[in-house]
Amino acid sequence: MRKLVVYCVLAVLMLVGALIVLIPHFAQSSPLHADEYAHLAQARDILETGKIRMRNPYLWNEPFHRRVESGFHVVIAGIALLPGISLMAALITVKVMVIMATLFFVFLLTKSLFKSSIAGLFAGAFFLMIPSSQDLLGFHYLVPLNMGIFLFIALLLFFYRYLIMRETKDIIIQAVLFLAAMVVYPLTNILFTIVVVLTMLFAYPRKLKVFLTPAFCISKKTQGIPNTLKLTDCGIPRSPFPRIQHYCV
């Protein structure tokens, strides 16, 4: 019953998030930020030419423009290919999808870190209260930064899950998200790599053995000793994160 209540509250928060980005468009059906116009122009260029050109179609002479966020434009163009969906409708649709997905993953990440659904709901509510502005942007506007934030939170979640459960599927999901971030918002991968390296350095200072099963444990396992040895038994210092219990595979 409590789980049902938690997910009902989460659904309400996600609905509120959708309304937050939709309400401004009830009075104005055009983009809300200059960057949105630029990204719509590049999405339209993909639809009209059928390819990603390293040009800025928003200027009359189409100067060279390195489109490192082309994946973002492909997403908008892909939604616009659906029947009855204009480019502006595609922008609004993606904007709603991004804020709802980000809020959901904020909930999942916080719940995993603190082992508390209530903490996850509070994190989601706090996320909705972050203001948007023309200078600092925010989720009122659809820009690659917002999709990059979603991918960053998703990467953190599956990285943490791998530290806990050591399942291959989490590594595969991280790889897919990492590749997506490369073409949507490359800065996401830089920040995520920094987090991973710092985690490995401070949590496991001996040769960064977060992802590798120590040879000592393998030799113990081949000798018939149960594989419930902790990493501290393998010569690896205890993790500073008390909630993470690591065992040798």
XYZ file of N, CA and C in Angstrom:
747
model
N 0.830 -1.199 0.000
C 0.000 0.000 0.000
C 0.873 1.261 0.000
N 1.909 1.237 0.870
C 2.790 2.396 0.931
C 3.493 2.617 -0.405
N 3.884 1.517 -1.060
C 4.547 1.630 -2.358
C 3.618 2.268 -3.376
N 2.341 1.889 -3.348
C 1.365 2.463 -4.263
C 1.227 3.965 -4.032
N 1.191 4.362 -2.768
C 1.071 5.787 -2.434
C 2.288 6.557 -2.944
N 3.474 5.970 -2.746
C 4.711 6.624 -3.189
C 4.684 6.863 -4.693
N 4.298 5.847 -5.453
C 4.314 5.998 -6.905
C 3.164 6.876 -7.396
N 2.089 6.952 -6.637
C 1.018 7.899 -6.976
C 1.506 9.339 -6.792
N 2.213 9.576 -5.683
C 2.779 10.915 -5.447
C 3.801 11.249 -6.528
N 4.615 10.264 -6.906
C 5.600 10.481 -7.969
C 4.905 10.829 -9.281
N 3.808 10.137 -9.576
C 3.058 10.424 -10.800
C 2.509 11.850 -10.778
N 2.049 12.290 -9.608
C 1.551 13.665 -9.476
C 2.680 14.665 -9.726
N 3.863 14.387 -9.158
C 5.010 15.274 -9.367
C 5.386 15.344 -10.846
N 5.348 14.199 -11.524
C 5.678 14.183 -12.947
C 4.638 14.959 -13.753
N 3.368 14.846 -13.354
C 2.313 15.606 -14.027
C 2.506 17.104 -13.810
N 2.869 17.473 -12.582
C 3.144 18.888 -12.290
C 4.311 19.384 -13.141
N 5.350 18.547 -13.268
C 6.487 18.918 -14.103
C 6.074 19.156 -15.549
N 5.197 18.279 -16.068
C 4.713 18.451 -17.440
C 3.932 19.757 -17.585
N 3.102 20.068 -16.587
C 2.315 21.304 -16.640
C 3.206 22.538 -16.562
N 4.287 22.438 -15.783
C 5.205 23.576 -15.643
C 5.765 23.997 -16.998
N 6.092 23.018 -17.838
C 6.662 23.366 -19.147
C 5.581 23.604 -20.205
N 4.365 23.115 -19.959
C 3.296 23.290 -20.942
C 2.575 24.624 -20.801
N 2.369 25.078 -19.573
C 1.559 26.276 -19.328
C 2.054 27.493 -20.108
N 3.368 27.779 -20.159
C 3.805 28.952 -20.945
C 3.422 28.866 -22.420
N 3.265 27.660 -22.952
C 2.941 27.507 -24.370
C 1.443 27.628 -24.633
N 0.623 27.660 -23.579
C -0.806 27.893 -23.786
C -1.037 29.309 -24.312
N -0.208 30.240 -23.856
C -0.339 31.628 -24.292
C 0.593 31.961 -25.449
N 1.647 31.167 -25.621
C 2.625 31.432 -26.682
C 3.018 30.120 -27.333
N 2.666 29.971 -28.591
C 2.922 28.709 -29.288
C 4.285 28.681 -29.969
N 5.093 29.696 -29.740
C 6.428 29.753 -30.338
C 7.483 29.433 -29.284
N 8.726 29.198 -29.681
C 9.787 28.923 -28.707
C 9.936 30.049 -27.688
N 10.419 29.695 -26.502
C 10.533 30.653 -25.407
C 11.936 31.226 -25.272
N 12.899 30.659 -25.982
C 14.295 31.080 -25.824
C 14.966 31.113 -27.193
N 15.934 32.010 -27.340
C 16.629 32.130 -28.629
C 17.317 30.830 -29.022
N 17.843 30.103 -28.037
C 18.506 28.831 -28.346
C 17.531 27.821 -28.936
N 16.264 27.884 -28.499
C 15.271 26.953 -29.043
C 15.055 27.204 -30.533
N 15.056 28.474 -30.944
C 14.934 28.792 -32.371
C 16.097 28.194 -33.159
N 17.307 28.345 -32.619
C 18.494 27.838 -33.318
C 18.448 26.320 -33.461
N 18.053 25.630 -32.398
C 18.011 24.164 -32.454
C 16.865 23.675 -33.342
N 15.751 24.411 -33.359
C 14.663 24.055 -34.272
C 15.115 24.202 -35.723
N 15.885 25.240 -36.002
C 16.385 25.440 -37.369
C 17.275 24.284 -37.794
N 18.094 23.801 -36.881
C 18.981 22.687 -37.223
C 18.203 21.376 -37.355
N 17.135 21.223 -36.566
C 16.282 20.043 -36.724
C 15.550 20.095 -38.065
N 15.081 21.298 -38.443
C 14.415 21.454 -39.740
C 15.384 21.151 -40.883
N 16.634 21.561 -40.729
C 17.641 21.305 -41.763
C 17.829 19.802 -41.973
N 17.780 19.035 -40.886
C 17.893 17.573 -41.002
C 16.702 17.005 -41.754
N 15.500 17.524 -41.457
C 14.296 17.047 -42.141
C 14.333 17.387 -43.627
N 14.828 18.568 -43.971
C 14.805 19.017 -45.364
C 15.911 18.396 -46.210
N 17.078 18.180 -45.613
C 18.212 17.654 -46.383
C 18.414 16.155 -46.191
N 17.863 15.607 -45.109
C 18.032 14.186 -44.839
C 19.403 13.820 -44.327
N 20.182 14.812 -43.900
C 21.522 14.535 -43.371
C 21.917 15.614 -42.369
N 22.986 15.328 -41.629
C 23.506 16.285 -40.650
C 24.640 17.060 -41.312
N 24.408 18.321 -41.567
C 25.428 19.157 -42.200
C 26.137 20.005 -41.151
N 27.437 20.146 -41.301
C 28.203 20.990 -40.385
C 28.085 22.452 -40.812
N 26.832 22.911 -40.872
C 26.529 24.283 -41.251
C 25.501 24.848 -40.285
N 25.452 26.168 -40.213
C 24.431 26.821 -39.400
C 23.321 27.302 -40.323
N 22.212 26.574 -40.410
C 21.151 26.930 -41.357
C 20.357 28.158 -40.930
N 20.612 28.668 -39.730
C 19.847 29.812 -39.233
C 20.374 31.124 -39.808
N 21.597 31.097 -40.364
C 22.175 32.289 -40.983
C 22.133 32.145 -42.503
N 21.954 33.268 -43.208
C 21.675 33.202 -44.650
C 22.822 32.593 -45.454
N 24.083 32.830 -45.023
C 25.207 32.278 -45.777
C 25.655 30.915 -45.267
N 24.948 30.378 -44.283
C 25.196 29.045 -43.728
C 26.685 28.802 -43.465
N 27.277 29.532 -42.530
C 28.704 29.334 -42.224
C 28.948 27.985 -41.560
N 30.220 27.578 -41.545
C 30.580 26.307 -40.913
C 30.206 26.332 -39.439
N 29.631 25.247 -38.984
C 29.232 25.148 -37.575
C 29.406 23.697 -37.134
N 30.264 23.485 -36.154
C 30.503 22.120 -35.670
C 29.315 21.687 -34.809
N 28.526 20.787 -35.316
C 27.292 20.391 -34.623
C 27.565 19.194 -33.711
N 28.142 19.493 -32.564
C 28.481 18.430 -31.615
C 27.248 17.931 -30.870
N 26.122 18.632 -31.017
C 24.879 18.233 -30.346
C 23.859 17.732 -31.360
N 24.346 17.128 -32.436
C 23.465 16.705 -33.523
C 22.449 15.662 -33.081
N 22.801 14.839 -32.094
C 21.850 13.846 -31.607
C 20.597 14.482 -31.045
N 20.755 15.642 -30.430
C 19.616 16.390 -29.897
C 18.685 16.815 -31.025
N 19.275 17.277 -32.118
C 18.466 17.716 -33.258
C 17.786 16.531 -33.939
N 18.459 15.392 -33.956
C 17.872 14.186 -34.556
C 16.639 13.746 -33.773
N 16.685 13.861 -32.445
C 15.528 13.483 -31.621
C 14.326 14.352 -31.971
N 14.533 15.662 -32.048
C 13.430 16.569 -32.388
C 12.908 16.274 -33.793
N 13.823 16.085 -34.741
C 13.412 15.789 -36.116
C 12.672 14.460 -36.191
N 13.109 13.484 -35.409
C 12.446 12.181 -35.406
C 11.018 12.263 -34.908
N 10.788 13.046 -33.846
C 9.420 13.235 -33.344
C 8.574 13.964 -34.383
N 9.183 14.929 -35.079
C 8.446 15.704 -36.079
C 8.044 14.863 -37.287
N 8.682 13.716 -37.477
C 8.321 12.828 -38.588
C 7.010 12.094 -38.341
N 6.567 12.052 -37.076
C 5.310 11.375 -36.768
C 4.147 12.119 -37.410
N 3.103 11.395 -37.833
C 1.969 12.040 -38.510
C 1.314 13.110 -37.641
N 1.081 14.269 -38.232
C 0.376 15.339 -37.538
C 1.198 16.101 -36.520
N 2.506 15.851 -36.461
C 3.368 16.523 -35.485
C 4.237 17.549 -36.211
N 4.071 18.817 -35.849
C 4.917 19.867 -36.409
C 6.222 19.950 -35.624
N 7.160 20.742 -36.128
C 8.426 20.912 -35.421
C 8.205 21.536 -34.047
N 7.304 22.506 -33.969
C 7.035 23.151 -32.684
C 6.395 22.165 -31.720
N 5.469 21.353 -32.223
C 4.846 20.333 -31.374
C 5.876 19.303 -30.932
N 6.821 18.990 -31.815
C 7.888 18.052 -31.452
C 8.751 18.625 -30.346
N 9.059 19.923 -30.431
C 9.859 20.569 -29.390
C 9.155 20.495 -28.040
N 7.866 20.804 -28.028
C 7.116 20.768 -26.766
C 7.022 19.341 -26.242
N 6.813 18.377 -27.145
C 6.721 16.973 -26.733
C 8.012 16.498 -26.086
N 9.142 16.793 -26.732
C 10.436 16.385 -26.172
C 10.692 17.098 -24.852
N 10.278 18.353 -24.756
C 10.461 19.114 -23.517
C 9.728 18.441 -22.354
N 8.499 18.007 -22.596
C 7.724 17.315 -21.558
C 8.367 15.973 -21.212
N 8.783 15.234 -22.230
C 9.410 13.928 -21.994
C 10.686 14.061 -21.166
N 11.485 15.092 -21.459
C 12.762 15.268 -20.758
C 12.544 15.592 -19.291
N 11.635 16.511 -18.975
C 11.449 16.874 -17.569
C 10.836 15.720 -16.784
N 9.923 14.961 -17.398
C 9.321 13.827 -16.697
C 10.343 12.713 -16.479
N 11.150 12.429 -17.493
C 12.167 11.383 -17.362
C 13.232 11.781 -16.347
N 13.637 13.051 -16.362
C 14.649 13.514 -15.410
C 14.134 13.419 -13.989
N 12.896 13.842 -13.779
C 12.315 13.768 -12.432
C 12.239 12.322 -11.953
N 11.865 11.416 -12.845
C 11.763 10.002 -12.479
C 13.123 9.444 -12.075
N 14.166 9.796 -12.824
C 15.496 9.278 -12.499
C 16.097 9.970 -11.282
N 15.721 11.220 -11.030
C 16.121 11.876 -9.777
C 15.548 11.100 -8.597
N 14.293 10.694 -8.721
C 13.653 9.891 -7.672
C 14.383 8.566 -7.481
N 14.658 7.862 -8.583
C 15.308 6.552 -8.483
C 16.709 6.656 -7.890
N 17.485 7.658 -8.328
C 18.854 7.808 -7.831
C 18.864 8.138 -6.344
N 18.025 9.076 -5.929
C 17.979 9.460 -4.512
C 17.471 8.310 -3.657
N 16.476 7.597 -4.154
C 15.957 6.441 -3.423
C 17.040 5.382 -3.256
N 17.841 5.150 -4.292
C 18.908 4.153 -4.218
C 20.007 4.579 -3.253
N 20.360 5.864 -3.274
C 21.442 6.355 -2.427
C 21.071 6.340 -0.948
N 19.847 6.746 -0.639
C 19.439 6.901 0.759
C 18.522 5.786 1.249
N 18.213 4.831 0.354
C 17.335 3.713 0.717
C 16.015 4.208 1.305
N 15.481 5.265 0.701
C 14.252 5.864 1.216
C 13.442 6.447 0.066
N 12.210 5.976 -0.083
C 11.323 6.521 -1.109
C 10.932 7.956 -0.789
N 10.807 8.267 0.504
C 10.443 9.622 0.909
C 11.529 10.607 0.478
N 12.796 10.206 0.665
C 13.903 11.058 0.219
C 13.837 11.280 -1.290
N 13.474 10.224 -2.031
C 13.341 10.353 -3.475
C 12.254 11.337 -3.874
N 11.124 11.299 -3.155
C 10.027 12.229 -3.442
C 10.425 13.664 -3.116
N 11.123 13.848 -1.990
C 11.580 15.192 -1.636
C 12.558 15.724 -2.684
N 13.436 14.834 -3.179
C 14.382 15.249 -4.220
C 13.634 15.660 -5.488
N 12.592 14.899 -5.836
C 11.792 15.247 -7.004
C 11.089 16.581 -6.837
N 10.527 16.818 -5.642
C 9.852 18.090 -5.378
C 10.842 19.254 -5.433
N 12.037 19.034 -4.868
C 13.067 20.081 -4.908
C 13.485 20.369 -6.346
N 13.595 19.317 -7.139
C 13.961 19.476 -8.548
C 12.959 20.365 -9.275
N 11.668 20.190 -8.977
C 10.638 20.990 -9.638
C 10.705 22.459 -9.234
N 11.264 22.733 -8.065
C 11.315 24.114 -7.573
C 12.523 24.888 -8.089
N 13.414 24.220 -8.834
C 14.569 24.930 -9.399
C 14.068 25.893 -10.477
N 14.317 27.189 -10.330
C 13.780 28.162 -11.292
C 14.523 28.134 -12.625
N 13.856 28.607 -13.650
C 14.464 28.762 -14.972
C 14.626 30.249 -15.268
N 15.635 30.576 -16.051
C 15.847 31.971 -16.443
C 16.468 32.006 -17.830
N 16.359 33.152 -18.482
C 16.923 33.305 -19.824
C 18.441 33.161 -19.820
N 19.067 33.520 -18.706
C 20.529 33.469 -18.627
C 21.040 32.087 -18.231
N 20.439 31.506 -17.176
C 20.908 30.220 -16.657
C 20.153 29.035 -17.247
N 19.165 29.341 -18.096
C 18.328 28.308 -18.716
C 17.549 27.538 -17.654
N 17.217 26.291 -17.898
C 16.376 25.519 -16.995
C 15.415 24.677 -17.810
N 14.545 23.948 -17.125
C 13.684 22.994 -17.821
C 12.453 23.639 -18.453
N 12.305 24.963 -18.325
C 11.265 25.640 -19.094
C 11.635 25.680 -20.577
N 12.927 25.512 -20.861
C 13.425 25.605 -22.229
C 13.994 24.256 -22.657
N 13.846 23.968 -23.948
C 14.403 22.711 -24.465
C 15.739 23.000 -25.134
N 16.803 22.693 -24.432
C 18.165 22.866 -24.939
C 18.943 21.585 -24.644
N 20.044 21.337 -25.345
C 20.817 20.108 -25.105
C 21.256 19.933 -23.657
N 21.478 21.040 -22.943
C 21.883 20.955 -21.539
C 20.891 20.138 -20.726
N 19.599 20.351 -20.964
C 18.576 19.639 -20.189
C 18.612 18.140 -20.448
N 18.754 17.766 -21.714
C 18.853 16.344 -22.026
C 20.159 15.769 -21.489
N 21.213 16.592 -21.469
C 22.479 16.160 -20.893
C 22.370 15.911 -19.398
N 21.600 16.743 -18.692
C 21.385 16.537 -17.249
C 20.669 15.216 -17.010
N 19.658 14.929 -17.831
C 18.949 13.652 -17.706
C 19.900 12.477 -17.903
N 20.728 12.539 -18.942
C 21.667 11.447 -19.213
C 22.691 11.312 -18.094
N 23.126 12.433 -17.516
C 24.091 12.401 -16.420
C 23.498 11.707 -15.198
N 22.267 12.042 -14.851
C 21.612 11.415 -13.695
C 21.404 9.928 -13.954
N 21.004 9.574 -15.182
C 20.822 8.160 -15.523
C 22.142 7.401 -15.442
N 23.226 8.004 -15.916
C 24.544 7.366 -15.829
C 24.954 7.149 -14.375
N 24.719 8.146 -13.526
C 25.046 8.002 -12.105
C 24.252 6.859 -11.477
N 22.977 6.751 -11.836
C 22.134 5.701 -11.266
C 22.671 4.319 -11.615
N 22.973 4.085 -12.887
C 23.415 2.747 -13.289
C 24.857 2.469 -12.859
N 25.660 3.507 -12.697
C 26.999 3.325 -12.136
C 26.891 2.881 -10.677
N 26.004 3.508 -9.930
C 25.792 3.128 -8.528
C 25.230 1.708 -8.431
N 24.288 1.391 -9.325
C 23.720 0.040 -9.326
C 24.800 -1.003 -9.595
N 25.740 -0.658 -10.486
C 26.815 -1.616 -10.755
C 27.703 -1.800 -9.528
N 27.980 -0.737 -8.804
C 28.780 -0.852 -7.589
C 28.105 -1.754 -6.564
N 26.778 -1.731 -6.559
C 26.028 -2.531 -5.591
C 25.915 -3.982 -6.034
N 25.485 -4.207 -7.287
C 25.106 -5.552 -7.720
C 26.082 -6.200 -8.691
N 26.987 -5.412 -9.270
C 27.994 -5.957 -10.192
C 27.363 -6.747 -11.342
N 26.292 -6.226 -11.921
C 25.613 -6.909 -13.022
C 26.061 -6.319 -14.359
N 26.276 -7.208 -15.330
C 26.768 -6.787 -16.640
C 25.784 -5.866 -17.347
N 24.496 -6.064 -17.130
C 23.497 -5.254 -17.827
C 23.633 -3.772 -17.482
N 24.074 -3.472 -16.255
C 24.256 -2.075 -15.871
C 25.407 -1.435 -16.643
N 26.450 -2.215 -16.906
C 27.562 -1.716 -17.717
C 27.099 -1.458 -19.149
N 26.282 -2.369 -19.687
C 25.776 -2.211 -21.056
C 24.911 -0.958 -21.159
N 24.034 -0.759 -20.175
C 23.175 0.430 -20.179
C 24.018 1.695 -20.086
N 25.051 1.666 -19.244
C 25.946 2.822 -19.140
C 26.619 3.116 -20.474
N 27.031 2.062 -21.176
C 27.689 2.247 -22.476
C 26.741 2.906 -23.476
N 25.484 2.459 -23.487
C 24.491 3.038 -24.400
C 24.249 4.508 -24.062
N 24.074 4.801 -22.769
C 23.849 6.183 -22.344
C 25.061 7.060 -22.649
N 26.250 6.491 -22.470
C 27.487 7.237 -22.733
C 27.582 7.602 -24.212
N 27.249 6.648 -25.081
C 27.279 6.913 -26.523
C 26.230 7.953 -26.906
N 25.053 7.863 -26.276
C 24.002 8.847 -26.557
C 24.446 10.245 -26.143
N 25.088 10.331 -24.982
C 25.547 11.636 -24.499
C 26.616 12.236 -25.404
N 27.384 11.385 -26.079
C 28.448 11.876 -26.974
C 27.890 12.741 -28.100
N 26.668 12.436 -28.540
C 26.095 13.183 -29.662
C 24.983 14.133 -29.227
N 24.629 14.096 -27.952
C 23.584 14.989 -27.443
C 24.190 16.161 -26.680
N 25.071 15.853 -25.726
C 25.718 16.891 -24.914
C 27.017 16.317 -24.373
N 28.112 16.433 -25.126
C 29.379 15.773 -24.769
C 29.911 16.110 -23.382
N 29.593 17.295 -22.858
C 30.077 17.670 -21.530
C 29.590 16.685 -20.467
N 28.450 16.052 -20.714
C 27.928 15.047 -19.783
C 28.949 13.946 -19.541
N 29.563 13.465 -20.613
C 30.535 12.377 -20.479
C 31.784 12.816 -19.726
N 32.185 14.066 -19.920
C 33.351 14.569 -19.190
C 33.069 14.590 -17.693
N 31.905 15.111 -17.314
C 31.542 15.174 -15.895
C 31.382 13.778 -15.303
N 30.759 12.876 -16.064
C 30.566 11.513 -15.567
C 31.902 10.807 -15.390
N 32.815 11.002 -16.332
C 34.141 10.385 -16.215
C 34.871 10.892 -14.977
N 34.746 12.177 -14.689
C 35.367 12.738 -13.487
C 34.798 12.087 -12.235
N 33.475 11.921 -12.198
C 32.833 11.284 -11.038
C 33.323 9.853 -10.868
N 33.400 9.101 -11.968
C 33.850 7.706 -11.897
C 35.290 7.626 -11.402
N 36.157 8.458 -11.965
C 37.570 8.426 -11.569
C 37.734 8.800 -10.102
N 37.046 9.837 -9.648
C 37.150 10.244 -8.244
C 36.607 9.164 -7.314
N 35.507 8.527 -7.717
C 34.942 7.448 -6.903
C 35.926 6.298 -6.781
N 36.529 5.929 -7.895
C 37.484 4.820 -7.872
C 38.734 5.180 -7.070
N 39.177 6.428 -7.179
C 40.379 6.848 -6.463
C 40.175 6.869 -4.956
N 39.055 7.442 -4.518
C 38.840 7.614 -3.085
C 38.216 6.391 -2.426
N 37.422 5.629 -3.186
C 36.800 4.443 -2.595
C 37.719 3.234 -2.677
N 38.513 3.155 -3.734
C 39.383 1.998 -3.952
C 40.747 2.488 -4.427
N 41.577 3.001 -3.549
C 42.844 3.595 -3.979
C 43.868 2.605 -4.502
N 43.722 1.324 -4.224
C 44.717 0.356 -4.688
C 44.387 -0.122 -6.097
N 45.013 0.529 -7.055
C 44.951 0.124 -8.463
C 43.543 0.179 -9.045
N 42.674 0.991 -8.445
C 41.346 1.249 -9.006
C 40.561 -0.028 -9.261
N 40.430 -0.871 -8.221
C 39.806 -2.174 -8.423
C 38.302 -2.133 -8.147
N 37.630 -1.186 -8.748
C 36.180 -1.138 -8.616
C 35.532 -2.177 -9.516
N 35.994 -2.238 -10.765
C 35.355 -3.097 -11.754
C 36.027 -4.457 -11.911
N 37.218 -4.646 -11.335
C 37.968 -5.873 -11.551
C 37.923 -6.760 -10.327
N 37.699 -8.033 -10.526
C 37.756 -8.995 -9.437
C 39.217 -9.262 -9.108
N 39.643 -9.061 -7.874
C 41.056 -9.241 -7.518
C 41.540 -10.661 -7.754
N 42.777 -10.783 -8.221
C 43.361 -12.101 -8.487
C 43.444 -12.927 -7.213
N 43.619 -12.256 -6.075
C 43.700 -12.973 -4.804
C 42.404 -13.741 -4.546
N 41.267 -13.096 -4.834
C 39.981 -13.755 -4.607
C 39.790 -14.917 -5.568
N 40.267 -14.743 -6.804
C 40.138 -15.823 -7.775
C 40.919 -17.045 -7.301
N 42.134 -16.810 -6.790
C 42.940 -17.929 -6.308
C 42.286 -18.587 -5.106
N 41.668 -17.792 -4.233
C 40.979 -18.356 -3.079
C 39.783 -19.192 -3.518
N 39.092 -18.694 -4.553
C 37.915 -19.412 -5.029
C 38.304 -20.752 -5.636
N 39.429 -20.780 -6.371
C 39.882 -22.029 -6.979
C 40.354 -23.024 -5.924
N 40.658 -22.538 -4.726
C 41.077 -23.421 -3.651
C 39.895 -23.943 -2.841
N 38.678 -23.607 -3.295
C 37.498 -24.137 -2.617
C 36.980 -23.275 -1.496
N 37.546 -22.082 -1.314
C 37.064 -21.195 -0.266
C 35.826 -20.478 -0.788
N 34.741 -20.368 -0.004
C 33.503 -19.729 -0.468
C 33.772 -18.323 -0.992
N 32.952 -17.917 -1.984
C 33.169 -16.621 -2.612
C 32.448 -15.502 -1.872
N 32.376 -15.580 -0.570
C 31.759 -14.523 0.222
C 32.810 -13.650 0.886
N 34.053 -13.709 0.372
C 35.116 -12.874 0.918
C 34.850 -11.418 0.576
N 34.996 -10.543 1.540
C 34.844 -9.128 1.280
C 36.116 -8.596 0.638
N 35.983 -7.442 0.001
C 37.142 -6.860 -0.651
C 38.248 -6.546 0.342
N 37.871 -6.298 1.606
C 38.901 -6.030 2.605
C 39.743 -7.272 2.846
N 39.159 -8.482 2.580
C 39.926 -9.715 2.701
C 40.839 -9.915 1.495
N 40.602 -9.158 0.435
C 41.389 -9.305 -0.784
C 42.478 -8.246 -0.875
N 42.681 -7.510 0.190
C 43.702 -6.474 0.181
C 43.197 -5.148 -0.335
N 41.863 -5.011 -0.474
C 41.290 -3.761 -0.959
C 40.707 -3.015 0.231
N 41.037 -1.738 0.417
C 40.512 -0.992 1.555
C 39.003 -0.929 1.538
N 38.413 -0.779 2.708
C 36.964 -0.678 2.823
C 36.473 0.600 2.152
N 35.345 0.500 1.453
C 34.779 1.658 0.777
C 34.288 2.677 1.799
N 34.465 3.965 1.518
C 33.948 4.984 2.431
C 32.438 5.104 2.376
N 31.810 4.405 1.409
C 30.359 4.438 1.312
C 29.799 3.253 2.093
N 29.239 3.480 3.271
C 28.838 2.371 4.140
C 27.726 1.519 3.579
N 26.937 2.074 2.646
C 25.795 1.311 2.145
C 26.194 0.338 1.045
N 27.430 0.462 0.554
C 27.863 -0.410 -0.532
C 28.596 -1.607 0.050
N 28.060 -2.777 -0.134
C 28.691 -4.002 0.334
C 29.235 -4.741 -0.880
N 30.541 -4.843 -0.994
C 31.174 -5.480 -2.150
C 31.644 -6.883 -1.782
N 31.445 -7.777 -2.688
C 31.927 -9.138 -2.507
C 32.638 -9.586 -3.766
N 33.567 -10.480 -3.593
C 34.285 -11.008 -4.743
C 33.380 -11.947 -5.526
N 33.547 -11.933 -6.832
C 32.723 -12.791 -7.678
C 33.396 -14.138 -7.828
